[in-house]
């Protein structure tokens, strides 16, 4: 399965591969994409890990994770989510 990364900095695929290797999942980088052996991990678990990494980098409000059947696509949101930004303002 491929994880196609669009509109993100080049270090995101490297961080994702590092995170997957810590969890014991074999992954490699091909261009801007990350390739994972689908027999080792479920699609839902992989999607959750990608979302957690986005949340860790505080990019969850700006990007979303889509599935197109064979691949997962990390894409910038057309309409940014406002909810998270308001929560940050209230905390500060």
JSON list of C-alpha atoms in Angstrom, two decimals:
[
{"chain": "A", "resi": 1, "resn": "UNK", "atom": "CA", "xyz": [0.00, 0.00, 0.00]},
{"chain": "A", "resi": 2, "resn": "UNK", "atom": "CA", "xyz": [1.21, 3.49, -0.78]},
{"chain": "A", "resi": 3, "resn": "UNK", "atom": "CA", "xyz": [0.85, 6.59, 1.36]},
{"chain": "A", "resi": 4, "resn": "UNK", "atom": "CA", "xyz": [0.87, 9.50, -1.07]},
{"chain": "A", "resi": 5, "resn": "UNK", "atom": "CA", "xyz": [1.97, 12.74, 0.56]},
{"chain": "A", "resi": 6, "resn": "UNK", "atom": "CA", "xyz": [0.85, 15.95, -1.15]},
{"chain": "A", "resi": 7, "resn": "UNK", "atom": "CA", "xyz": [1.60, 19.55, -0.15]},
{"chain": "A", "resi": 8, "resn": "UNK", "atom": "CA", "xyz": [3.76, 18.69, 2.87]},
{"chain": "A", "resi": 9, "resn": "UNK", "atom": "CA", "xyz": [7.40, 19.35, 3.61]},
{"chain": "A", "resi": 10, "resn": "UNK", "atom": "CA", "xyz": [9.90, 16.73, 2.52]},
{"chain": "A", "resi": 11, "resn": "UNK", "atom": "CA", "xyz": [10.71, 15.61, 6.07]},
{"chain": "A", "resi": 12, "resn": "UNK", "atom": "CA", "xyz": [7.19, 14.24, 6.69]},
{"chain": "A", "resi": 13, "resn": "UNK", "atom": "CA", "xyz": [7.72, 10.95, 4.78]},
{"chain": "A", "resi": 14, "resn": "UNK", "atom": "CA", "xyz": [10.98, 10.37, 6.70]},
{"chain": "A", "resi": 15, "resn": "UNK", "atom": "CA", "xyz": [9.25, 11.00, 10.02]},
{"chain": "A", "resi": 16, "resn": "UNK", "atom": "CA", "xyz": [6.44, 8.66, 9.02]},
{"chain": "A", "resi": 17, "resn": "UNK", "atom": "CA", "xyz": [8.85, 5.85, 8.10]},
{"chain": "A", "resi": 18, "resn": "UNK", "atom": "CA", "xyz": [10.71, 6.36, 11.39]},
{"chain": "A", "resi": 19, "resn": "UNK", "atom": "CA", "xyz": [7.42, 6.20, 13.34]},
{"chain": "A", "resi": 20, "resn": "UNK", "atom": "CA", "xyz": [6.35, 3.03, 11.50]},
{"chain": "A", "resi": 21, "resn": "UNK", "atom": "CA", "xyz": [9.70, 1.33, 12.14]},
{"chain": "A", "resi": 22, "resn": "UNK", "atom": "CA", "xyz": [9.33, 2.11, 15.87]},
{"chain": "A", "resi": 23, "resn": "UNK", "atom": "CA", "xyz": [5.99, 0.26, 15.75]},
{"chain": "A", "resi": 24, "resn": "UNK", "atom": "CA", "xyz": [7.64, -2.70, 13.98]},
{"chain": "A", "resi": 25, "resn": "UNK", "atom": "CA", "xyz": [6.17, -2.02, 10.53]},
{"chain": "A", "resi": 26, "resn": "UNK", "atom": "CA", "xyz": [8.50, -2.22, 7.55]},
{"chain": "A", "resi": 27, "resn": "UNK", "atom": "CA", "xyz": [8.23, 0.85, 5.30]},
{"chain": "A", "resi": 28, "resn": "UNK", "atom": "CA", "xyz": [10.36, 2.53, 2.65]},
{"chain": "A", "resi": 29, "resn": "UNK", "atom": "CA", "xyz": [10.34, 5.81, 0.73]},
{"chain": "A", "resi": 30, "resn": "UNK", "atom": "CA", "xyz": [9.89, 5.92, -3.04]},
{"chain": "A", "resi": 31, "resn": "UNK", "atom": "CA", "xyz": [10.02, 9.52, -4.24]},
{"chain": "A", "resi": 32, "resn": "UNK", "atom": "CA", "xyz": [7.52, 11.45, -2.11]},
{"chain": "A", "resi": 33, "resn": "UNK", "atom": "CA", "xyz": [5.49, 8.32, -1.35]},
{"chain": "A", "resi": 34, "resn": "UNK", "atom": "CA", "xyz": [5.83, 5.86, 1.51]},
{"chain": "A", "resi": 35, "resn": "UNK", "atom": "CA", "xyz": [5.36, 2.18, 0.64]},
{"chain": "A", "resi": 36, "resn": "UNK", "atom": "CA", "xyz": [4.18, -0.25, 3.34]},
{"chain": "A", "resi": 37, "resn": "UNK", "atom": "CA", "xyz": [3.73, -4.02, 3.10]},
{"chain": "A", "resi": 38, "resn": "UNK", "atom": "CA", "xyz": [-0.02, -4.47, 3.51]},
{"chain": "A", "resi": 39, "resn": "UNK", "atom": "CA", "xyz": [0.29, -7.97, 4.96]},
{"chain": "A", "resi": 40, "resn": "UNK", "atom": "CA", "xyz": [1.94, -6.57, 8.10]},
{"chain": "A", "resi": 41, "resn": "UNK", "atom": "CA", "xyz": [-0.63, -3.93, 9.06]},
{"chain": "A", "resi": 42, "resn": "UNK", "atom": "CA", "xyz": [-4.31, -3.12, 8.57]},
{"chain": "A", "resi": 43, "resn": "UNK", "atom": "CA", "xyz": [-5.31, -0.10, 6.56]},
{"chain": "A", "resi": 44, "resn": "UNK", "atom": "CA", "xyz": [-7.27, 1.41, 9.47]},
{"chain": "A", "resi": 45, "resn": "UNK", "atom": "CA", "xyz": [-4.29, 1.13, 11.85]},
{"chain": "A", "resi": 46, "resn": "UNK", "atom": "CA", "xyz": [-2.00, 2.74, 9.30]},
{"chain": "A", "resi": 47, "resn": "UNK", "atom": "CA", "xyz": [-4.46, 5.59, 8.75]},
{"chain": "A", "resi": 48, "resn": "UNK", "atom": "CA", "xyz": [-4.66, 6.14, 12.51]},
{"chain": "A", "resi": 49, "resn": "UNK", "atom": "CA", "xyz": [-0.86, 6.32, 12.77]},
{"chain": "A", "resi": 50, "resn": "UNK", "atom": "CA", "xyz": [-0.70, 8.92, 9.98]},
{"chain": "A", "resi": 51, "resn": "UNK", "atom": "CA", "xyz": [-3.39, 11.00, 11.72]},
{"chain": "A", "resi": 52, "resn": "UNK", "atom": "CA", "xyz": [-1.51, 10.80, 15.03]},
{"chain": "A", "resi": 53, "resn": "UNK", "atom": "CA", "xyz": [1.68, 12.02, 13.37]},
{"chain": "A", "resi": 54, "resn": "UNK", "atom": "CA", "xyz": [-0.22, 14.94, 11.82]},
{"chain": "A", "resi": 55, "resn": "UNK", "atom": "CA", "xyz": [-1.68, 15.77, 15.24]},
{"chain": "A", "resi": 56, "resn": "UNK", "atom": "CA", "xyz": [1.77, 15.61, 16.82]},
{"chain": "A", "resi": 57, "resn": "UNK", "atom": "CA", "xyz": [3.01, 18.19, 14.31]},
{"chain": "A", "resi": 58, "resn": "UNK", "atom": "CA", "xyz": [-0.18, 20.28, 14.89]},
{"chain": "A", "resi": 59, "resn": "UNK", "atom": "CA", "xyz": [-1.15, 19.93, 11.23]},
{"chain": "A", "resi": 60, "resn": "UNK", "atom": "CA", "xyz": [-4.38, 18.01, 11.79]},
{"chain": "A", "resi": 61, "resn": "UNK", "atom": "CA", "xyz": [-6.57, 21.08, 11.16]},
{"chain": "A", "resi": 62, "resn": "UNK", "atom": "CA", "xyz": [-4.82, 21.79, 7.84]},
{"chain": "A", "resi": 63, "resn": "UNK", "atom": "CA", "xyz": [-4.49, 18.30, 6.33]},
{"chain": "A", "resi": 64, "resn": "UNK", "atom": "CA", "xyz": [-6.67, 15.22, 5.98]},
{"chain": "A", "resi": 65, "resn": "UNK", "atom": "CA", "xyz": [-6.08, 11.55, 5.26]},
{"chain": "A", "resi": 66, "resn": "UNK", "atom": "CA", "xyz": [-8.11, 10.06, 2.40]},
{"chain": "A", "resi": 67, "resn": "UNK", "atom": "CA", "xyz": [-8.35, 6.50, 1.14]},
{"chain": "A", "resi": 68, "resn": "UNK", "atom": "CA", "xyz": [-8.89, 5.71, -2.53]},
{"chain": "A", "resi": 69, "resn": "UNK", "atom": "CA", "xyz": [-9.11, 1.93, -2.30]},
{"chain": "A", "resi": 70, "resn": "UNK", "atom": "CA", "xyz": [-5.44, 1.06, -2.71]},
{"chain": "A", "resi": 71, "resn": "UNK", "atom": "CA", "xyz": [-3.66, 4.11, -1.31]},
{"chain": "A", "resi": 72, "resn": "UNK", "atom": "CA", "xyz": [-3.83, 6.57, 1.54]},
{"chain": "A", "resi": 73, "resn": "UNK", "atom": "CA", "xyz": [-3.50, 10.20, 0.48]},
{"chain": "A", "resi": 74, "resn": "UNK", "atom": "CA", "xyz": [-2.41, 13.01, 2.81]},
{"chain": "A", "resi": 75, "resn": "UNK", "atom": "CA", "xyz": [-3.83, 16.16, 1.27]},
{"chain": "A", "resi": 76, "resn": "UNK", "atom": "CA", "xyz": [-4.28, 19.77, 2.33]},
{"chain": "A", "resi": 77, "resn": "UNK", "atom": "CA", "xyz": [-7.85, 20.68, 3.25]},
{"chain": "A", "resi": 78, "resn": "UNK", "atom": "CA", "xyz": [-9.63, 23.03, 0.85]},
{"chain": "A", "resi": 79, "resn": "UNK", "atom": "CA", "xyz": [-11.55, 24.64, 3.69]},
{"chain": "A", "resi": 80, "resn": "UNK", "atom": "CA", "xyz": [-9.47, 24.80, 6.84]},
{"chain": "A", "resi": 81, "resn": "UNK", "atom": "CA", "xyz": [-11.08, 23.60, 10.05]},
{"chain": "A", "resi": 82, "resn": "UNK", "atom": "CA", "xyz": [-11.80, 26.47, 12.40]},
{"chain": "A", "resi": 83, "resn": "UNK", "atom": "CA", "xyz": [-12.53, 24.43, 15.53]},
{"chain": "A", "resi": 84, "resn": "UNK", "atom": "CA", "xyz": [-8.91, 23.73, 16.48]},
{"chain": "A", "resi": 85, "resn": "UNK", "atom": "CA", "xyz": [-7.80, 27.32, 15.97]},
{"chain": "A", "resi": 86, "resn": "UNK", "atom": "CA", "xyz": [-10.48, 28.65, 18.33]},
{"chain": "A", "resi": 87, "resn": "UNK", "atom": "CA", "xyz": [-9.45, 26.14, 20.98]},
{"chain": "A", "resi": 88, "resn": "UNK", "atom": "CA", "xyz": [-5.84, 27.38, 20.79]},
{"chain": "A", "resi": 89, "resn": "UNK", "atom": "CA", "xyz": [-6.94, 31.02, 21.24]},
{"chain": "A", "resi": 90, "resn": "UNK", "atom": "CA", "xyz": [-8.99, 30.15, 24.34]},
{"chain": "A", "resi": 91, "resn": "UNK", "atom": "CA", "xyz": [-6.05, 28.35, 25.96]},
{"chain": "A", "resi": 92, "resn": "UNK", "atom": "CA", "xyz": [-3.62, 31.27, 25.55]}
]
